[in-house]
Coordinates of C-alpha atoms in Angstrom, one line a residue:
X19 CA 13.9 -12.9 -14.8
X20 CA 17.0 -12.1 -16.5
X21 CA 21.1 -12.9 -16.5
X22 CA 20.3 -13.1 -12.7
X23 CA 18.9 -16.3 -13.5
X24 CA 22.3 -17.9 -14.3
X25 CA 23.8 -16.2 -11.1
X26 CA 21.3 -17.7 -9.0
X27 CA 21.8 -21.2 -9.9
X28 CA 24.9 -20.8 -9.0
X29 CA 24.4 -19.4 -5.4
X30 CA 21.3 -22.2 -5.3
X31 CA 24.2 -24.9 -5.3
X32 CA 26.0 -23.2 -2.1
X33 CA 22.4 -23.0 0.0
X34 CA 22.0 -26.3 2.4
X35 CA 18.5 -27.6 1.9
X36 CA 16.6 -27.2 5.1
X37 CA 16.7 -30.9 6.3
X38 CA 20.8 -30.8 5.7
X39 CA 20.9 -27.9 8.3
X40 CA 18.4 -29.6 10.4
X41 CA 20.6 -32.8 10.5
X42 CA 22.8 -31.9 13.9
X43 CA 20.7 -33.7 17.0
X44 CA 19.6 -31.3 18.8
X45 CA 20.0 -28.2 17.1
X46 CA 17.7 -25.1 17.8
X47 CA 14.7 -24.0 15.5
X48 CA 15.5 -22.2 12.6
X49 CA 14.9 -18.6 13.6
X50 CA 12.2 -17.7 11.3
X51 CA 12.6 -15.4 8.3
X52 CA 10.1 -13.2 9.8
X53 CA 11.9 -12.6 13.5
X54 CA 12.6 -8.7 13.1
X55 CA 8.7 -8.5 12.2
X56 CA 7.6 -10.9 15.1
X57 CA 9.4 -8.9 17.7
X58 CA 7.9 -5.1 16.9
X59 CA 4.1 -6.6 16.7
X60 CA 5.2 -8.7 20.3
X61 CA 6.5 -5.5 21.8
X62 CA 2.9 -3.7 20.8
X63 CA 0.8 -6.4 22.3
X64 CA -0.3 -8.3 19.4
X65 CA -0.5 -11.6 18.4
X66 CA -0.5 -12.9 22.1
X67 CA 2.0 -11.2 24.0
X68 CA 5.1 -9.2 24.7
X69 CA 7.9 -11.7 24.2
X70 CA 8.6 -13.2 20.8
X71 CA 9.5 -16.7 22.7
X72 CA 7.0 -19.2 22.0
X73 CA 5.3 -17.4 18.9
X74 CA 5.0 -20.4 16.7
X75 CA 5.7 -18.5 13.2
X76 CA 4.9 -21.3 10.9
X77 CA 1.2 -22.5 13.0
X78 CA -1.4 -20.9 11.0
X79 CA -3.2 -18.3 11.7
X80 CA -6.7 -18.7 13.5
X81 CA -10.0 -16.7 13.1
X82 CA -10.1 -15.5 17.0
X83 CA -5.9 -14.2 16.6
X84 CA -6.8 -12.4 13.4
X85 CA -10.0 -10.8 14.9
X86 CA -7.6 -9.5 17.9
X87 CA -5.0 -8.3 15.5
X88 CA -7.5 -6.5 13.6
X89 CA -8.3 -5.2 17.2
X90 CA -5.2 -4.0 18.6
X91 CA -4.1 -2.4 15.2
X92 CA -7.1 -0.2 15.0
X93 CA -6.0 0.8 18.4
X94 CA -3.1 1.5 17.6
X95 CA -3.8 3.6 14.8
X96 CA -6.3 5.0 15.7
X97 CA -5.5 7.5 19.2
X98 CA -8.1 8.3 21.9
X99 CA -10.0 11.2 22.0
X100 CA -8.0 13.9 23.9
X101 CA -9.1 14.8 27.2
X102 CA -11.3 18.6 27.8
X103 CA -8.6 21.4 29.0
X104 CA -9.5 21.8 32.8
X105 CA -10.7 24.9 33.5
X106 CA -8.9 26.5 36.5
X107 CA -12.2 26.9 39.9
X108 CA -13.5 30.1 39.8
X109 CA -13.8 31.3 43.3
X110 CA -16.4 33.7 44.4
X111 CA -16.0 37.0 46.2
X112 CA -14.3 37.8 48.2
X113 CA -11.6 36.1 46.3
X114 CA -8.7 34.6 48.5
X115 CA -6.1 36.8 50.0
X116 CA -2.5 37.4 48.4
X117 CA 0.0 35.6 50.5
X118 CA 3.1 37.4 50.1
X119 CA 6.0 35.8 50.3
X120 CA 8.2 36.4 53.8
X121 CA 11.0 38.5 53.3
X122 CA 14.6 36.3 53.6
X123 CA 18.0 37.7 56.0
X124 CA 20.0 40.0 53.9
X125 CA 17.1 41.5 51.7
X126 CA 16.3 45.5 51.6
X127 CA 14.1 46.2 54.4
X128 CA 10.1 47.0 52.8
X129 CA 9.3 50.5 54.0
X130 CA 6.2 50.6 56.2
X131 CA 6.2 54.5 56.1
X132 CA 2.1 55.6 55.6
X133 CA 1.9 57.4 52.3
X134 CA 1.4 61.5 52.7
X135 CA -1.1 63.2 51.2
X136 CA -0.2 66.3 49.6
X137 CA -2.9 69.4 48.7
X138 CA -4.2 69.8 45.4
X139 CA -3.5 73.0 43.7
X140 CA -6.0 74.8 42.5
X141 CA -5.7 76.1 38.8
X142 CA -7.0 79.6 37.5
X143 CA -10.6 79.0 36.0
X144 CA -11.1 79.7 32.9
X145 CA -14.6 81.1 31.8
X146 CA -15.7 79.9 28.0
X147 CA -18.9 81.4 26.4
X148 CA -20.8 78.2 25.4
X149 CA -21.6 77.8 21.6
X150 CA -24.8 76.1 20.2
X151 CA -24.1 73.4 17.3
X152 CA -26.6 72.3 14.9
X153 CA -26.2 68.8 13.4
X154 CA -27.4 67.7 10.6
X155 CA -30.2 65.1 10.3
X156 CA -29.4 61.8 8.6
X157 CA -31.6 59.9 7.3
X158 CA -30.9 56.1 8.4
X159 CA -30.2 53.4 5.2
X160 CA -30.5 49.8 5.2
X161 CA -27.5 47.9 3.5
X162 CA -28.2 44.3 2.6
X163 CA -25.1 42.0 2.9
X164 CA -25.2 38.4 1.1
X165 CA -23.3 36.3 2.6
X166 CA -21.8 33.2 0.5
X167 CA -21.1 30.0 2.4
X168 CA -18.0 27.3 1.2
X169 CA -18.6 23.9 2.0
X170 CA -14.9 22.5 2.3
X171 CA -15.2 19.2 1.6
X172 CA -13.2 16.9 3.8
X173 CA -11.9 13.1 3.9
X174 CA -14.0 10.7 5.5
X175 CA -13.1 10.2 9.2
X176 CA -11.6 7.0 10.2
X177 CA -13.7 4.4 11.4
X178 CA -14.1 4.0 15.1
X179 CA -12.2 1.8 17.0
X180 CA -14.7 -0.8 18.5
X181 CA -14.5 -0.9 21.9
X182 CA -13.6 -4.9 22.2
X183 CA -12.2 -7.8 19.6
X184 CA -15.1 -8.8 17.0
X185 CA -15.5 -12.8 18.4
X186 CA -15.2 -15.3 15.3
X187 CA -18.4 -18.0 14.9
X188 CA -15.9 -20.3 14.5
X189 CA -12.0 -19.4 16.6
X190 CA -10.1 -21.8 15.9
X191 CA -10.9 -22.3 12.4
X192 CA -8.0 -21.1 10.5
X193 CA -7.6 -18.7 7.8
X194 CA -6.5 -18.0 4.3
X195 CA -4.4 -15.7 3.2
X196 CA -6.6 -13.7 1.2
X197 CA -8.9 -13.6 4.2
X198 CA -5.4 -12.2 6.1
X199 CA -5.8 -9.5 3.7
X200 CA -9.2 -8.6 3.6
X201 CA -9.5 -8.0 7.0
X202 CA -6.7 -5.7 7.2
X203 CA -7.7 -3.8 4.6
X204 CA -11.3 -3.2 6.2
X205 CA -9.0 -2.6 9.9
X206 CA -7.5 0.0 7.5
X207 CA -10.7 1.9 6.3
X208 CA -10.0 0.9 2.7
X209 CA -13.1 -1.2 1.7
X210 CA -14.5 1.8 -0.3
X211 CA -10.8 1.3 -2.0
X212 CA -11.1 -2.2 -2.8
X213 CA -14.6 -1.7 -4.1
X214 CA -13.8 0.9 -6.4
X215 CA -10.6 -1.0 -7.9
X216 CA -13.2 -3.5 -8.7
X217 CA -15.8 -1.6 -9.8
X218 CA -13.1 0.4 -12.1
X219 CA -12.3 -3.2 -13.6
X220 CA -15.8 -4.6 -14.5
X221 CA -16.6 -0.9 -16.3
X222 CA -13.7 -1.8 -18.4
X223 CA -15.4 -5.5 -19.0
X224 CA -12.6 -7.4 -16.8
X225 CA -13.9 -10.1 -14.9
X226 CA -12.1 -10.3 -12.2
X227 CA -12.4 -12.6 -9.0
X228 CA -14.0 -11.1 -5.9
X229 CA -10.7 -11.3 -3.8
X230 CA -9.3 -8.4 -6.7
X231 CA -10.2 -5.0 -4.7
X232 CA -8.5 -6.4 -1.5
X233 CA -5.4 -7.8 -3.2
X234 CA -4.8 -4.7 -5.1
X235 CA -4.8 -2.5 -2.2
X236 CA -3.0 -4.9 0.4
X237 CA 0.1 -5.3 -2.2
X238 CA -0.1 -1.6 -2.9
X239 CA 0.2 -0.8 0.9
X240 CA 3.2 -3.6 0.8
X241 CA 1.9 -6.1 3.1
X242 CA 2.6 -9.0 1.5
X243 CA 6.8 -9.9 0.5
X244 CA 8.8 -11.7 -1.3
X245 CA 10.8 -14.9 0.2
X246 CA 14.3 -15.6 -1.5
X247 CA 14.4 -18.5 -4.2
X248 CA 15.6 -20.9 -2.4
X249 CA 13.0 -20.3 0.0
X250 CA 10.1 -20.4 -2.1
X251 CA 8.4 -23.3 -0.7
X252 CA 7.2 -20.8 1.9
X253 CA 4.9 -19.1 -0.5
X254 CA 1.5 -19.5 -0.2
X255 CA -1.3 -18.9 -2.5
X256 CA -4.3 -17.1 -2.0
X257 CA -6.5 -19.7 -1.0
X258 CA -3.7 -21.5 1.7
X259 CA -3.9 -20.9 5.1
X260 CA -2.2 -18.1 6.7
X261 CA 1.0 -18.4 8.8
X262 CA 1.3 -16.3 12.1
X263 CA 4.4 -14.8 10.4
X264 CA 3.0 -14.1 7.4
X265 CA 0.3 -11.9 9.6
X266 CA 3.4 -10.7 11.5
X267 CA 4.8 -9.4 8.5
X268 CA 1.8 -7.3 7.2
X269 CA 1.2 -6.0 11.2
X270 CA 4.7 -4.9 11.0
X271 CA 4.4 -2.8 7.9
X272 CA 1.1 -1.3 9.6
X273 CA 2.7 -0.5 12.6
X274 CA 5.4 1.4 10.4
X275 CA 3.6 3.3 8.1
X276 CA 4.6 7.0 8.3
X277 CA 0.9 8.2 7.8
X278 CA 0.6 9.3 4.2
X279 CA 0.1 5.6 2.8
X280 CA -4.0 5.1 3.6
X281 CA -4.4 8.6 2.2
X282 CA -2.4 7.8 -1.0
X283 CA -3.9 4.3 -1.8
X284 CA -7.7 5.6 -1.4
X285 CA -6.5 8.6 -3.5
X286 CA -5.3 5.8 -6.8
X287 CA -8.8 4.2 -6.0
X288 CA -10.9 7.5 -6.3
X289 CA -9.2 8.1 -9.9
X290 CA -8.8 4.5 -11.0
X291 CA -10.1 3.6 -14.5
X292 CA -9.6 1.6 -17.5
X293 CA -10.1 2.4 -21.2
X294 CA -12.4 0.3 -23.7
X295 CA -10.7 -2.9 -24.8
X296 CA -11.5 -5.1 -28.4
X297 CA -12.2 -8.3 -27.5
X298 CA -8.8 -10.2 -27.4
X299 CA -7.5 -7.5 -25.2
X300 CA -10.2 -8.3 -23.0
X301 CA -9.2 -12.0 -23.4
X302 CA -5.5 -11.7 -22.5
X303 CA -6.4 -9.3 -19.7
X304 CA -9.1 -11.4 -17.9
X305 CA -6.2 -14.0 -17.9
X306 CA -3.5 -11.7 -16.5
X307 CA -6.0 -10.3 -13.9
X308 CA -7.5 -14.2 -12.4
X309 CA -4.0 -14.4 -10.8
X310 CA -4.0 -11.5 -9.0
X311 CA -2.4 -12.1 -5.3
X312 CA -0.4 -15.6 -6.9
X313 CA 2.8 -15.0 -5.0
X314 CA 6.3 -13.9 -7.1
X315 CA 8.1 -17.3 -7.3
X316 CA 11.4 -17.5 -9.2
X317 CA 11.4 -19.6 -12.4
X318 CA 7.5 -20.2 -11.9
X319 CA 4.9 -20.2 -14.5
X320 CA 2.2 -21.9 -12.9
X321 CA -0.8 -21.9 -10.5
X322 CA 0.0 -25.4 -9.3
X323 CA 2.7 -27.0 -7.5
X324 CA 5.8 -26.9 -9.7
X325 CA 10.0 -27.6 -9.3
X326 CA 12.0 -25.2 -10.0
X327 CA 15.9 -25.3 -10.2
X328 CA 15.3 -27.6 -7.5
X329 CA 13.1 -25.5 -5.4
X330 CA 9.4 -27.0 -4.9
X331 CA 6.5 -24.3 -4.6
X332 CA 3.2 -24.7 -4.4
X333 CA 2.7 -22.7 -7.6
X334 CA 3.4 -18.8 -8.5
X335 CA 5.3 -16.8 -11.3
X336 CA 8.6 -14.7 -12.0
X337 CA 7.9 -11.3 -13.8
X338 CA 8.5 -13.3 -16.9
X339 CA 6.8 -16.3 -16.1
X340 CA 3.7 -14.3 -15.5
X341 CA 3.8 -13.1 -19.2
X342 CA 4.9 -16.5 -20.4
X343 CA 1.6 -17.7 -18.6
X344 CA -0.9 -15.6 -20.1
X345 CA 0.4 -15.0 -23.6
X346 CA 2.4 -18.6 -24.2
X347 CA 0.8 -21.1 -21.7
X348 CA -3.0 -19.7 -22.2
X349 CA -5.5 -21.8 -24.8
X350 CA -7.2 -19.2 -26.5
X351 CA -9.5 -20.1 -29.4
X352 CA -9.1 -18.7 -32.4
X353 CA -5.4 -17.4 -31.7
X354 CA -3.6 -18.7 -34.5
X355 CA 0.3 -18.2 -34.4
X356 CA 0.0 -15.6 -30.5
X357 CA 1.5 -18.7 -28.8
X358 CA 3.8 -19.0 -31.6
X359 CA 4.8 -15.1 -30.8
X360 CA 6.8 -15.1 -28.0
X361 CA 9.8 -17.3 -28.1
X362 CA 12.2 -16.6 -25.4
X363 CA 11.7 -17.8 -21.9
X364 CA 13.9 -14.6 -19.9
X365 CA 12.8 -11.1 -20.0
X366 CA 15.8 -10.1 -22.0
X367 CA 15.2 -12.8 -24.6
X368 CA 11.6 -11.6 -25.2
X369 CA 12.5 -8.2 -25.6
X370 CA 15.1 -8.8 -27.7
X371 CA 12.9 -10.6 -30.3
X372 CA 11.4 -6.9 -31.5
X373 CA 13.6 -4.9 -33.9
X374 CA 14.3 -1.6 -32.7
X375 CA 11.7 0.0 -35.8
X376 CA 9.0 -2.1 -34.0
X377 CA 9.7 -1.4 -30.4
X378 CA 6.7 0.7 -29.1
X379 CA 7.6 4.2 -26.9
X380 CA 5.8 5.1 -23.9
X381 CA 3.5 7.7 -25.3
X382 CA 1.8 5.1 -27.6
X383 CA 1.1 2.1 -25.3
X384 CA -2.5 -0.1 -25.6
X385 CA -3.8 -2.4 -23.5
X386 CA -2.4 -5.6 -23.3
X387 CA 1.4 -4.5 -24.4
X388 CA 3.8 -6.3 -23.1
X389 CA 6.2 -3.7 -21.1
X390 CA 10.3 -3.8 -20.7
X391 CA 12.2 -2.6 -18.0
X392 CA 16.3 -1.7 -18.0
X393 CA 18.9 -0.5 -16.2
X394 CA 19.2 2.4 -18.7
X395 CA 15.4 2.7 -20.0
X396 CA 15.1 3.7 -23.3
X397 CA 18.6 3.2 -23.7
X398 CA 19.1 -0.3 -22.8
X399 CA 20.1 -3.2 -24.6
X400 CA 17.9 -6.4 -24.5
X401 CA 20.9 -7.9 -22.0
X402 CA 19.7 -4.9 -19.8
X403 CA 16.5 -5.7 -19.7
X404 CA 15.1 -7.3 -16.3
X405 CA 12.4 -6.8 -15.9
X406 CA 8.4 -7.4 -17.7
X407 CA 5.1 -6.6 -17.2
X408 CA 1.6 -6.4 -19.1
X409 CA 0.1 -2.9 -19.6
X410 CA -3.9 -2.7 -18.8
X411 CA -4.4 0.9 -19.4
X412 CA -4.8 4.9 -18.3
X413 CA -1.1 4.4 -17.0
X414 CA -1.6 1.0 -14.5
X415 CA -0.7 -2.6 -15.2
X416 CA -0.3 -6.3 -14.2
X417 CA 3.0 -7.7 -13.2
X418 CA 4.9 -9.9 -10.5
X419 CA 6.7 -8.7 -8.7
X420 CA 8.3 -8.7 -4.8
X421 CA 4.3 -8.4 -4.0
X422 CA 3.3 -11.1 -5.8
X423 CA 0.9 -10.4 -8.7
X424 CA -0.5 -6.7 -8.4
X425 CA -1.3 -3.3 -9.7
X426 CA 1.3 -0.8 -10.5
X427 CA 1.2 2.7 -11.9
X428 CA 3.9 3.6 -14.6
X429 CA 5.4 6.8 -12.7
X430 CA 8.3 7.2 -10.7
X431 CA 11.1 4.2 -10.9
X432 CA 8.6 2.7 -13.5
X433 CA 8.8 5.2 -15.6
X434 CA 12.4 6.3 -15.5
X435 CA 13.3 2.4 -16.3
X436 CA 11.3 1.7 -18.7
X437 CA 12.4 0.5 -22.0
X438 CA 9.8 -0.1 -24.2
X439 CA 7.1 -2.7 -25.5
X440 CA 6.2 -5.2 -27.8
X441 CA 2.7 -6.1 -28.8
X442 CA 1.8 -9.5 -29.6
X443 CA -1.8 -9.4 -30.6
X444 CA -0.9 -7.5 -33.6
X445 CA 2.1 -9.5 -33.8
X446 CA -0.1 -12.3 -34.6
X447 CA -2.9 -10.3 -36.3
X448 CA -5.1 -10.1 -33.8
X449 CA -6.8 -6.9 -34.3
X450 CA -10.8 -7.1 -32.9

């Protein structure tokens, strides 16, 4: 959160609250923020139907409607067998006659005349004398070919579409949205995924919470979004019940995906890793990673219900509200001065507090860092800055962002825009 914070209380002012645009008797429902999304997974038979009338986008999701979801994606994805060629009847002698085609007014006449026979000629013979030839005996050898076989090793196939909708113990319950997640993830074939992000994080010593694996590879497919600020009191949290349009959303992305995005996500899980961590990295990170899947909330720094600029939410962070948690808001004993560290609430603020001789360049990043983002990378100035995040290792780290909390790799728009890093532990001395 940057200068776009001061633009954006000014456009807050201009946005009627939603009971103000409610006021008129009479007026129609809001047409929900997730309409576009409603209507493809509609038109492909899921979540109850073909039309988009009647959805209900704000009921919550139930156990039974995310089972047949789960269902008619996998279908979806996942094409039928193709049918056997057909082999054309053989027919058995004597095969069945040539009809020729009857002959139309106006074509040549076909001649009928019987063929003639005409006399062979006989050639002069020619007496040879024959001539005996003697060929030599071989004597047979044996050659002895090895033959090498190659094993290509080949992806997993995708799991098998079951045949009818797994029926929930208990349908009507409803569910939470990290529950949305994990189901689609399994729909997906990426459990193996989600167990090896975790498995990658408790090598390093992270404890992480069990809902980790399947946040990280949801957000990194892009199934979960961002609502604007002054909508933030849409947000949920992991544990809150899912809304039918929040499951609309992530069907919607499924249904869309141009086929290279399963591949590419199990790919990051096969080589994901961490390095060793001292203690208080460890410490900071175990903080950073708890909030994995917290929705991005603008102006939020908190995992309970908070106001912000006049928006209520039930609790979430900005990219630099997420740093400001773990690094400002965090008790850690023995800390000393870290809270006293970081001073400035904005992104460009906190990256402005590090001369230039003490800004740390890409190449020589540690766990824990705290990463800077601008419009002009290494050549920004703090006022360009907009972006933060906290670096965890072997290229990945923790941030919020349009996903929410998650996992990203520094490569690609990451790479080109970033700026550089501070690091508060040994800003503060903290060295073990």
């Amino acid at each position: 959160m940057g200068r776009r914070l001061l633009i954006a209380l000014a456009v807050l002012s201009l946005v009627p609250t939603s009971a103000a645009a409610a006021s008129a008797g009479g007026a129609a429902p809001a047409r929900s923020w997730a309409a576009s999304e409603i209507r493809s997974v509609t038109a492909a038979g899921l979540l109850g139907g073909q039309s988009a009338a009647g959805f209900h986008p704000q009921d919550p999701l139930t156990a039974q409607a995310l089972e047949d979801l789960v269902f008619g994606l996998q279908q979806a994805l996942i094409p039928p067998e193709p049918l056997p060629p057909v082999t054309p009847p053989a027919y058995p002698p004597p095969y069945p006659p040539v009809v020729l085609p009857s002959p139309s007014p106006g074509d040549p006449p076909t001649s009928t005349t019987p063929q003639t026979t005409v006399p062979a000629t006989t050639a002069p013979t020619t007496t040879t004398t024959p001539t005996t030839t003697t060929t030599p005996t071989t004597t047979p050898t044996t050659t002895t070919t090895t033959t090498t076989t190659t094993t290509a090793t080949t992806p997993a196939p995708p799991p098998e579409p079951p045949g009818a909708p797994k029926q929930a113990a208990h349908p009507d319950a409803s569910v939470t949205m990290t529950k949305l997640d994990t189901r689609l993830v399994q729909a997906l074939g990426l459990g193996k995924a989600a167990n090896e992000f975790v498995a990658g994080a408790r090598a390093a010593g992270l404890k992480v919470p069990p809902r980790f694996g399947t946040e990280v590879v949801a957000r990194l497919l892009g199934l979960r979004t961002n609502h604007p600020a002054p909508q933030d009191g849409l947000e949920l949290l992991p544990g809150d019940p899912a809304t039918r349009a929040e499951a609309a959303y992530s069907a919607a992305q499924i249904l869309h995906f141009s086929g290279w995005e399963i591949a590419s996500v199990q790919s990051m899980a096969d080589s994901f890793s961490l390095p060793a961590f001292t203690n208080w990295q460890t410490s900071i990170l175990d903080t950073a990673v708890a909030r994995i899947g917290m929705p991005y909330v603008w102006g939020g720094v908190s995992d309970g219900p908070e106001t912000d600029f006049g928006v209520s939410a039930r609790g979430g962070y900005d990219c630099s509200g997420f740093v400001w948690r773990v690094y400002k808001l965090e008790q850690y004993p023995g800390s000393g001065s870290l809270p006293l560290v970081i001073r400035g609430r904005t992104t460009y603020v906190m990256s402005g507090e590090v001369p230039p001789s003490q800004r740390i360049a890409l190449a020589d990043l540690q766990p824990a860092d705290v990463l800077f983002f601008g419009s002009r990378g290494p050549r920004s100035q703090p006022a360009q800055v907009d972006h933060t995040a906290i670096y965890i290792g072997n290229g990945w780290f923790i941030q919020s962002s349009g996903n929410g909390v998650d996992l990203a790799t520094l490569d690609g728009w990451y790479k080109h825009e970033f700026a550089w890093a501070r690091r508060p532990l040994a800003e503060a001395g903290l060295t073990g």
